[in-house]
Amino acid sequence: MTRHFLSLADMSAGALREILDEAHRRKKARFALPKGAKDADTPLSGHVLAMLFEKSSTRTRFSFEVGMTQLGGTSIFTSAGDMQLGRGETIEDTARVLSRFVDVIMLRANDHGALVSLAQNASVPVINGLTDYNHPCQIMADLMTLEEQGRDLKNLRLAWVGDGNNVAVSFINGAAKFGYQLVISTPTGYGPVGQMVERARAEGAQIELIADPKKACAGVDVVIADTWVSMGDTDIDQRMGDLSDWQVNEDLMNLAAKDALFLHCLPAHRGEEVTASVIDGPHSVVFDEAENRLHAQKAILLWCLSK
Ligand code: CP
Ligand code: NVA
């Protein structure tokens, strides 16, 4: 069966654990090498990755492209608007055609449904580079960062503060798989939608919804923020107003555990969802988190290609 990486909800806990272990191993093995140098075993030699973007990206684009180089493969980047896809060619036909040219496809899509259609019609693995629904590659890098800091995921209490967006969904989907406790703190109307929390709880996830950010952050090991306005959101002024009490600032961080860590997938907006004193302060590990996109995604690529 083709191994797609679309949602943590579809993955087994064992496969996710293997991916994180491989990411740690590879990161250590290439310590101090120049960034363009190949890993010693070049496991993806001869393999090509297609990277399709319907939305902007810095980290996802660079980490996948550099990751393929380090694994010994190559990659082709295109914005979806530059493809015939942008002129109405179907995602189904795009999937069939690209499957004849490349070994694996990464898509950043506006609509999660387009990603699912791509995977259903591709004969090669498809990786989710973010959709309106979720961002599973990001969470793998985030969890890798926490482990690198010596934290045991099973003993952690994480607080998500702000908009219950695509990144929050992947934290929900990962909770049962990795065993961390998750507190979600959002204003009314910004919480995770649908049955996803119930579904995760049915699988054993420990998830609490606590609207008050101060109560949500009390004693937690990790505080997580993300932008109040995700790509594709148009109600900017409304969001700024509704989310203003969910800013992660020093007062909020001081309620968390003394050695609490701060995560943010970036890009960040200092003075909005997080203050400069927090994101540039002693609790923050956001640049390790950004770097770990590279290492986590290399392990995801290898899992997808059964290498
Ligand atoms: N965190 C993240 O996905 O960043 P980019 O949008 O820059 O890829
Ligand atoms: N929630 C953000 C994440 C960006 C990496 C967005 O979708 O824009």
mmCIF file of C-alpha atoms and ligand atoms in Angstrom:
data_model
loop_
_atom_site.group_PDB
_atom_site.id
_atom_site.type_symbol
_atom_site.label_atom_id
_atom_site.label_comp_id
_atom_site.label_asym_id
_atom_site.label_seq_id
_atom_site.Cartn_x
_atom_site.Cartn_y
_atom_site.Cartn_z
ATOM 1 C CA MET A 1 0.000 0.000 0.000
ATOM 2 C CA THR A 2 1.231 3.505 -0.812
ATOM 3 C CA ARG A 3 2.370 5.265 2.344
ATOM 4 C CA HIS A 4 0.869 8.757 2.473
ATOM 5 C CA PHE A 5 1.494 11.235 5.301
ATOM 6 C CA LEU A 6 -1.715 13.274 5.410
ATOM 7 C CA SER A 7 -2.786 13.344 9.060
ATOM 8 C CA LEU A 8 -1.404 12.071 12.356
ATOM 9 C CA ALA A 9 -4.866 10.616 12.932
ATOM 10 C CA ASP A 10 -4.255 8.062 10.138
ATOM 11 C CA MET A 11 -0.866 6.973 11.451
ATOM 12 C CA SER A 12 -0.019 4.255 13.947
ATOM 13 C CA ALA A 13 1.735 5.307 17.145
ATOM 14 C CA GLY A 14 4.526 2.865 16.254
ATOM 15 C CA ALA A 15 5.178 4.432 12.846
ATOM 16 C CA LEU A 16 5.225 7.923 14.344
ATOM 17 C CA ARG A 17 7.690 6.794 17.019
ATOM 18 C CA GLU A 18 9.946 5.283 14.332
ATOM 19 C CA ILE A 19 9.869 8.551 12.392
ATOM 20 C CA LEU A 20 10.908 10.612 15.429
ATOM 21 C CA ASP A 21 13.677 8.156 16.315
ATOM 22 C CA GLU A 22 15.022 8.309 12.757
ATOM 23 C CA ALA A 23 14.887 12.125 12.809
ATOM 24 C CA HIS A 24 16.958 12.269 16.011
ATOM 25 C CA ARG A 25 19.425 9.713 14.653
ATOM 26 C CA ARG A 26 19.978 11.515 11.365
ATOM 27 C CA LYS A 27 20.307 14.923 12.995
ATOM 28 C CA LYS A 28 23.042 13.631 15.328
ATOM 29 C CA ALA A 29 24.804 11.712 12.540
ATOM 30 C CA ARG A 30 25.347 14.821 10.410
ATOM 31 C CA PHE A 31 26.275 17.222 13.215
ATOM 32 C CA ALA A 32 28.614 19.982 11.938
ATOM 33 C CA LEU A 33 28.415 18.926 8.280
ATOM 34 C CA PRO A 34 27.775 21.733 5.775
ATOM 35 C CA LYS A 35 24.036 21.965 5.130
ATOM 36 C CA GLY A 36 24.257 20.857 1.516
ATOM 37 C CA ALA A 37 26.438 17.819 2.294
ATOM 38 C CA LYS A 38 24.738 14.475 1.804
ATOM 39 C CA ASP A 39 24.044 12.016 4.626
ATOM 40 C CA ALA A 40 26.594 9.191 4.451
ATOM 41 C CA ASP A 41 24.085 6.572 3.249
ATOM 42 C CA THR A 42 22.245 8.748 0.637
ATOM 43 C CA PRO A 43 19.088 6.597 0.991
ATOM 44 C CA LEU A 44 17.055 8.589 -1.554
ATOM 45 C CA SER A 45 19.667 8.577 -4.278
ATOM 46 C CA GLY A 46 17.852 8.629 -7.624
ATOM 47 C CA HIS A 47 14.556 9.797 -6.075
ATOM 48 C CA VAL A 48 12.681 12.984 -7.008
ATOM 49 C CA LEU A 49 10.267 14.966 -4.822
ATOM 50 C CA ALA A 50 7.652 17.299 -6.358
ATOM 51 C CA MET A 51 6.752 20.220 -4.086
ATOM 52 C CA LEU A 52 3.496 21.994 -4.941
ATOM 53 C CA PHE A 53 2.491 25.138 -3.090
ATOM 54 C CA GLU A 54 -0.889 26.837 -3.234
ATOM 55 C CA LYS A 55 0.185 29.139 -0.378
ATOM 56 C CA SER A 56 3.367 30.906 0.759
ATOM 57 C CA SER A 57 6.114 29.092 2.632
ATOM 58 C CA THR A 58 9.602 29.619 3.963
ATOM 59 C CA ARG A 59 10.313 26.703 6.331
ATOM 60 C CA THR A 60 8.395 23.984 4.519
ATOM 61 C CA ARG A 61 9.881 24.764 1.139
ATOM 62 C CA PHE A 62 13.493 25.094 2.280
ATOM 63 C CA SER A 63 13.407 22.149 4.693
ATOM 64 C CA PHE A 64 11.983 19.748 2.108
ATOM 65 C CA GLU A 65 14.372 20.883 -0.599
ATOM 66 C CA VAL A 66 17.474 20.757 1.607
ATOM 67 C CA GLY A 67 16.215 17.494 3.134
ATOM 68 C CA MET A 68 16.001 15.812 -0.271
ATOM 69 C CA THR A 69 19.517 17.019 -1.103
ATOM 70 C CA GLN A 70 20.871 15.598 2.156
ATOM 71 C CA LEU A 71 19.134 12.264 1.506
ATOM 72 C CA GLY A 72 20.796 12.098 -1.922
ATOM 73 C CA GLY A 73 17.680 12.869 -3.971
ATOM 74 C CA THR A 74 16.457 15.901 -5.872
ATOM 75 C CA SER A 75 13.345 18.065 -5.726
ATOM 76 C CA ILE A 76 11.259 20.218 -8.028
ATOM 77 C CA PHE A 77 9.445 23.224 -6.574
ATOM 78 C CA THR A 78 6.466 24.887 -8.181
ATOM 79 C CA SER A 79 3.716 27.156 -7.038
ATOM 80 C CA ALA A 80 0.425 25.533 -8.004
ATOM 81 C CA GLY A 81 -0.558 28.719 -9.827
ATOM 82 C CA ASP A 82 2.281 28.172 -12.283
ATOM 83 C CA MET A 83 1.000 24.698 -13.163
ATOM 84 C CA GLN A 84 -1.933 23.770 -15.390
ATOM 85 C CA LEU A 85 -3.635 23.048 -12.057
ATOM 86 C CA GLY A 86 -3.963 26.829 -11.759
ATOM 87 C CA ARG A 87 -5.814 26.895 -15.116
ATOM 88 C CA GLY A 88 -8.294 24.199 -14.227
ATOM 89 C CA GLU A 89 -6.544 20.879 -14.840
ATOM 90 C CA THR A 90 -7.972 18.553 -12.223
ATOM 91 C CA ILE A 91 -6.108 17.463 -9.126
ATOM 92 C CA GLU A 92 -6.889 13.860 -10.126
ATOM 93 C CA ASP A 93 -5.129 14.195 -13.498
ATOM 94 C CA THR A 94 -2.295 16.120 -11.864
ATOM 95 C CA ALA A 95 -1.835 13.202 -9.450
ATOM 96 C CA ARG A 96 -1.735 10.651 -12.282
ATOM 97 C CA VAL A 97 0.733 12.675 -14.354
ATOM 98 C CA LEU A 98 3.103 13.584 -11.520
ATOM 99 C CA SER A 99 3.152 9.927 -10.425
ATOM 100 C CA ARG A 100 4.828 9.138 -13.787
ATOM 101 C CA PHE A 101 7.608 11.692 -13.151
ATOM 102 C CA VAL A 102 8.408 11.719 -9.445
ATOM 103 C CA ASP A 103 8.722 9.301 -6.537
ATOM 104 C CA VAL A 104 6.937 11.381 -3.879
ATOM 105 C CA ILE A 105 4.766 14.509 -3.857
ATOM 106 C CA MET A 106 4.386 17.213 -1.210
ATOM 107 C CA LEU A 107 1.401 19.553 -1.412
ATOM 108 C CA ARG A 108 0.562 22.697 0.553
ATOM 109 C CA ALA A 109 -3.126 23.184 -0.214
ATOM 110 C CA ASN A 110 -5.857 25.641 0.606
ATOM 111 C CA ASP A 111 -8.411 22.851 0.838
ATOM 112 C CA HIS A 112 -7.663 19.607 2.670
ATOM 113 C CA GLY A 113 -10.014 17.847 0.245
ATOM 114 C CA ALA A 114 -7.611 18.607 -2.611
ATOM 115 C CA LEU A 115 -4.799 16.886 -0.717
ATOM 116 C CA VAL A 116 -6.960 13.822 -0.125
ATOM 117 C CA SER A 117 -7.912 13.715 -3.840
ATOM 118 C CA LEU A 118 -4.259 13.995 -4.802
ATOM 119 C CA ALA A 119 -3.395 11.052 -2.558
ATOM 120 C CA GLN A 120 -6.342 8.975 -3.785
ATOM 121 C CA ASN A 121 -5.226 9.370 -7.389
ATOM 122 C CA ALA A 122 -1.452 9.234 -7.003
ATOM 123 C CA SER A 123 0.476 5.999 -7.220
ATOM 124 C CA VAL A 124 3.352 7.525 -5.216
ATOM 125 C CA PRO A 125 3.309 8.770 -1.590
ATOM 126 C CA VAL A 126 1.778 12.179 -0.875
ATOM 127 C CA ILE A 127 2.903 14.339 2.060
ATOM 128 C CA ASN A 128 0.817 17.092 3.637
ATOM 129 C CA GLY A 129 2.776 20.352 3.681
ATOM 130 C CA LEU A 130 -0.130 22.139 5.461
ATOM 131 C CA THR A 131 -3.793 22.516 4.585
ATOM 132 C CA ASP A 132 -6.632 24.586 6.004
ATOM 133 C CA TYR A 133 -7.352 21.549 8.231
ATOM 134 C CA ASN A 134 -3.989 20.406 9.625
ATOM 135 C CA HIS A 135 -0.183 20.583 9.556
ATOM 136 C CA PRO A 136 1.200 17.198 10.620
ATOM 137 C CA CYS A 137 4.848 17.749 9.527
ATOM 138 C CA GLN A 138 4.993 20.726 11.883
ATOM 139 C CA ILE A 139 3.949 18.733 14.923
ATOM 140 C CA MET A 140 6.590 16.072 14.267
ATOM 141 C CA ALA A 141 9.259 18.816 14.383
ATOM 142 C CA ASP A 142 7.677 20.292 17.516
ATOM 143 C CA LEU A 143 7.661 16.983 19.368
ATOM 144 C CA MET A 144 11.225 16.276 18.246
ATOM 145 C CA THR A 145 12.223 19.648 19.737
ATOM 146 C CA LEU A 146 10.622 18.803 23.082
ATOM 147 C CA GLU A 147 12.440 15.464 23.200
ATOM 148 C CA GLU A 148 15.711 17.176 22.340
ATOM 149 C CA GLN A 149 15.170 19.335 25.391
ATOM 150 C CA GLY A 150 15.134 16.149 27.446
ATOM 151 C CA ARG A 151 11.369 16.005 27.862
ATOM 152 C CA ASP A 152 9.399 12.756 27.904
ATOM 153 C CA LEU A 153 6.275 13.329 25.804
ATOM 154 C CA LYS A 154 4.201 10.971 27.945
ATOM 155 C CA ASN A 155 4.810 13.152 31.013
ATOM 156 C CA LEU A 156 4.091 16.502 29.422
ATOM 157 C CA ARG A 157 1.170 18.879 29.726
ATOM 158 C CA LEU A 158 0.934 21.200 26.708
ATOM 159 C CA ALA A 159 -1.241 24.312 26.458
ATOM 160 C CA TRP A 160 -2.369 25.558 23.057
ATOM 161 C CA VAL A 161 -3.329 29.247 23.388
ATOM 162 C CA GLY A 162 -5.218 31.220 20.725
ATOM 163 C CA ASP A 163 -6.893 30.160 17.512
ATOM 164 C CA GLY A 164 -7.909 26.491 17.267
ATOM 165 C CA ASN A 165 -6.408 26.330 13.778
ATOM 166 C CA ASN A 166 -4.720 23.762 11.525
ATOM 167 C CA VAL A 167 -1.661 23.432 13.762
ATOM 168 C CA ALA A 168 -3.889 22.932 16.817
ATOM 169 C CA VAL A 169 -5.696 20.132 14.967
ATOM 170 C CA SER A 170 -2.432 18.263 14.468
ATOM 171 C CA PHE A 171 -1.647 18.606 18.193
ATOM 172 C CA ILE A 172 -5.093 17.096 18.875
ATOM 173 C CA ASN A 173 -4.450 14.274 16.398
ATOM 174 C CA GLY A 174 -1.062 13.562 17.958
ATOM 175 C CA ALA A 175 -2.222 13.437 21.578
ATOM 176 C CA ALA A 176 -3.335 9.799 21.639
ATOM 177 C CA LYS A 177 -0.387 8.678 19.528
ATOM 178 C CA PHE A 178 2.311 10.244 21.728
ATOM 179 C CA GLY A 179 0.553 10.308 25.101
ATOM 180 C CA TYR A 180 0.946 13.985 26.051
ATOM 181 C CA GLN A 181 -1.825 15.883 27.838
ATOM 182 C CA LEU A 182 -3.206 18.754 25.792
ATOM 183 C CA VAL A 183 -5.109 21.813 27.015
ATOM 184 C CA ILE A 184 -6.769 23.929 24.332
ATOM 185 C CA SER A 185 -7.574 27.535 25.237
ATOM 186 C CA THR A 186 -9.481 29.552 22.643
ATOM 187 C CA PRO A 187 -12.178 32.219 22.603
ATOM 188 C CA THR A 188 -15.722 31.047 21.889
ATOM 189 C CA GLY A 189 -16.066 30.293 18.197
ATOM 190 C CA TYR A 190 -12.355 29.597 17.693
ATOM 191 C CA GLY A 191 -12.257 26.116 19.190
ATOM 192 C CA PRO A 192 -11.558 22.890 17.343
ATOM 193 C CA VAL A 193 -14.550 22.104 15.178
ATOM 194 C CA GLY A 194 -16.522 18.923 14.671
ATOM 195 C CA GLN A 195 -15.977 15.678 16.465
ATOM 196 C CA MET A 196 -12.201 15.639 16.373
ATOM 197 C CA VAL A 197 -11.667 16.058 20.117
ATOM 198 C CA GLU A 198 -14.175 13.269 20.868
ATOM 199 C CA ARG A 199 -12.523 11.039 18.261
ATOM 200 C CA ALA A 200 -9.101 11.650 19.781
ATOM 201 C CA ARG A 201 -10.428 11.036 23.295
ATOM 202 C CA ALA A 202 -11.994 7.770 22.139
ATOM 203 C CA GLU A 203 -8.482 6.696 21.104
ATOM 204 C CA GLY A 204 -7.161 7.584 24.563
ATOM 205 C CA ALA A 205 -6.118 11.239 24.116
ATOM 206 C CA GLN A 206 -6.129 13.394 27.249
ATOM 207 C CA ILE A 207 -7.518 16.698 26.006
ATOM 208 C CA GLU A 208 -9.099 19.487 28.062
ATOM 209 C CA LEU A 209 -10.835 22.572 26.688
ATOM 210 C CA ILE A 210 -10.232 25.484 29.107
ATOM 211 C CA ALA A 211 -11.257 28.850 27.694
ATOM 212 C CA ASP A 212 -9.433 31.001 30.269
ATOM 213 C CA PRO A 213 -5.784 31.187 29.125
ATOM 214 C CA LYS A 214 -4.535 31.771 32.680
ATOM 215 C CA LYS A 215 -6.190 28.617 33.961
ATOM 216 C CA ALA A 216 -5.091 26.725 30.847
ATOM 217 C CA CYS A 217 -1.410 27.642 31.329
ATOM 218 C CA ALA A 218 -1.266 26.978 35.077
ATOM 219 C CA GLY A 219 1.659 24.630 35.712
ATOM 220 C CA VAL A 220 1.985 23.416 32.110
ATOM 221 C CA ASP A 221 5.297 22.225 30.674
ATOM 222 C CA VAL A 222 4.839 23.744 27.226
ATOM 223 C CA VAL A 223 2.967 26.817 25.965
ATOM 224 C CA ILE A 224 2.206 26.971 22.244
ATOM 225 C CA ALA A 225 1.027 29.925 20.162
ATOM 226 C CA ASP A 226 0.378 30.489 16.481
ATOM 227 C CA THR A 227 -0.741 33.402 14.354
ATOM 228 C CA TRP A 228 -4.255 34.755 14.917
ATOM 229 C CA VAL A 229 -4.690 35.105 11.148
ATOM 230 C CA SER A 230 -3.826 31.996 9.178
ATOM 231 C CA MET A 231 -3.280 31.988 5.419
ATOM 232 C CA GLY A 232 -6.708 32.196 3.839
ATOM 233 C CA ASP A 233 -8.414 33.920 6.816
ATOM 234 C CA THR A 234 -10.057 37.155 5.713
ATOM 235 C CA ASP A 235 -11.754 38.430 8.915
ATOM 236 C CA ILE A 236 -8.549 40.059 10.164
ATOM 237 C CA ASP A 237 -9.935 42.865 12.371
ATOM 238 C CA GLN A 238 -12.500 40.564 13.959
ATOM 239 C CA ARG A 239 -9.784 38.040 14.815
ATOM 240 C CA MET A 240 -7.433 40.647 16.265
ATOM 241 C CA GLY A 241 -10.188 41.792 18.598
ATOM 242 C CA ASP A 242 -11.549 38.384 19.538
ATOM 243 C CA LEU A 243 -8.135 36.854 20.242
ATOM 244 C CA SER A 244 -6.489 39.797 22.034
ATOM 245 C CA ASP A 245 -6.866 38.243 25.509
ATOM 246 C CA TRP A 246 -5.073 35.093 24.297
ATOM 247 C CA GLN A 247 -1.709 36.759 23.780
ATOM 248 C CA VAL A 248 1.205 34.749 25.205
ATOM 249 C CA ASN A 249 3.111 37.304 27.284
ATOM 250 C CA GLU A 250 5.378 37.104 30.317
ATOM 251 C CA ASP A 251 2.443 37.181 32.752
ATOM 252 C CA LEU A 252 1.001 34.083 31.080
ATOM 253 C CA MET A 253 4.359 32.293 30.795
ATOM 254 C CA ASN A 254 4.971 32.943 34.502
ATOM 255 C CA LEU A 255 1.924 30.805 35.311
ATOM 256 C CA ALA A 256 3.456 27.802 33.510
ATOM 257 C CA ALA A 257 6.086 25.534 35.086
ATOM 258 C CA LYS A 258 9.383 27.283 35.889
ATOM 259 C CA ASP A 259 11.195 25.382 33.148
ATOM 260 C CA ALA A 260 8.312 25.585 30.644
ATOM 261 C CA LEU A 261 9.156 25.755 26.954
ATOM 262 C CA PHE A 262 7.550 28.039 24.378
ATOM 263 C CA LEU A 263 6.762 26.749 20.869
ATOM 264 C CA HIS A 264 5.550 28.620 17.773
ATOM 265 C CA CYS A 265 5.592 27.133 14.269
ATOM 266 C CA LEU A 266 6.477 30.556 12.781
ATOM 267 C CA PRO A 267 5.978 32.950 11.094
ATOM 268 C CA ALA A 268 5.320 34.939 14.287
ATOM 269 C CA HIS A 269 3.772 38.344 14.821
ATOM 270 C CA ARG A 270 5.436 39.956 17.822
ATOM 271 C CA GLY A 271 2.980 42.089 19.764
ATOM 272 C CA GLU A 272 0.018 40.040 18.543
ATOM 273 C CA GLU A 273 -0.172 36.341 19.508
ATOM 274 C CA VAL A 274 3.139 36.529 21.389
ATOM 275 C CA THR A 275 5.284 39.272 22.869
ATOM 276 C CA ALA A 276 8.912 39.724 21.835
ATOM 277 C CA SER A 277 9.934 39.094 25.455
ATOM 278 C CA VAL A 278 8.514 35.551 25.264
ATOM 279 C CA ILE A 279 9.454 34.485 21.736
ATOM 280 C CA ASP A 280 12.953 35.966 22.069
ATOM 281 C CA GLY A 281 13.224 35.021 25.755
ATOM 282 C CA PRO A 282 14.678 32.122 27.753
ATOM 283 C CA HIS A 283 11.731 29.720 27.438
ATOM 284 C CA SER A 284 11.574 29.885 23.660
ATOM 285 C CA VAL A 285 12.919 27.079 21.464
ATOM 286 C CA VAL A 286 11.323 28.300 18.243
ATOM 287 C CA PHE A 287 14.464 28.295 16.103
ATOM 288 C CA ASP A 288 15.373 24.741 17.096
ATOM 289 C CA GLU A 289 11.761 23.957 16.240
ATOM 290 C CA ALA A 290 12.193 25.556 12.806
ATOM 291 C CA GLU A 291 15.449 23.658 12.181
ATOM 292 C CA ASN A 292 13.819 20.403 13.179
ATOM 293 C CA ARG A 293 11.378 20.700 10.288
ATOM 294 C CA LEU A 294 14.339 19.562 8.184
ATOM 295 C CA HIS A 295 15.231 16.530 10.298
ATOM 296 C CA ALA A 296 11.645 15.423 10.946
ATOM 297 C CA GLN A 297 10.707 15.685 7.273
ATOM 298 C CA LYS A 298 13.700 13.659 6.154
ATOM 299 C CA ALA A 299 12.419 10.884 8.413
ATOM 300 C CA ILE A 300 8.879 11.325 7.020
ATOM 301 C CA LEU A 301 10.207 11.052 3.449
ATOM 302 C CA LEU A 302 12.067 7.869 4.355
ATOM 303 C CA TRP A 303 8.993 6.366 6.027
ATOM 304 C CA CYS A 304 6.828 7.205 2.989
ATOM 305 C CA LEU A 305 9.343 5.542 0.688
ATOM 306 C CA SER A 306 9.872 2.560 3.060
ATOM 307 C CA LYS A 307 13.596 3.312 3.322
HETATM 308 N N1 CP B 1 5.826 26.673 9.967
HETATM 309 C C1 CP B 1 5.693 26.646 8.612
HETATM 310 O O1 CP B 1 5.051 25.765 8.044
HETATM 311 O O2 CP B 1 6.342 27.653 7.994
HETATM 312 P P1 CP B 1 6.233 28.057 6.442
HETATM 313 O O3 CP B 1 4.838 28.569 6.214
HETATM 314 O O4 CP B 1 7.275 29.104 6.280
HETATM 315 O O5 CP B 1 6.495 26.842 5.615
HETATM 316 N N1 NVA B 2 -1.731 28.521 11.034
HETATM 317 C C1 NVA B 2 -0.768 29.066 10.127
HETATM 318 C C2 NVA B 2 0.441 28.205 10.083
HETATM 319 C C3 NVA B 2 1.532 28.698 9.166
HETATM 320 C C4 NVA B 2 2.712 27.805 9.112
HETATM 321 C C5 NVA B 2 -1.377 29.216 8.742
HETATM 322 O O1 NVA B 2 -2.085 28.290 8.302
HETATM 323 O O2 NVA B 2 -1.172 30.248 8.116
#
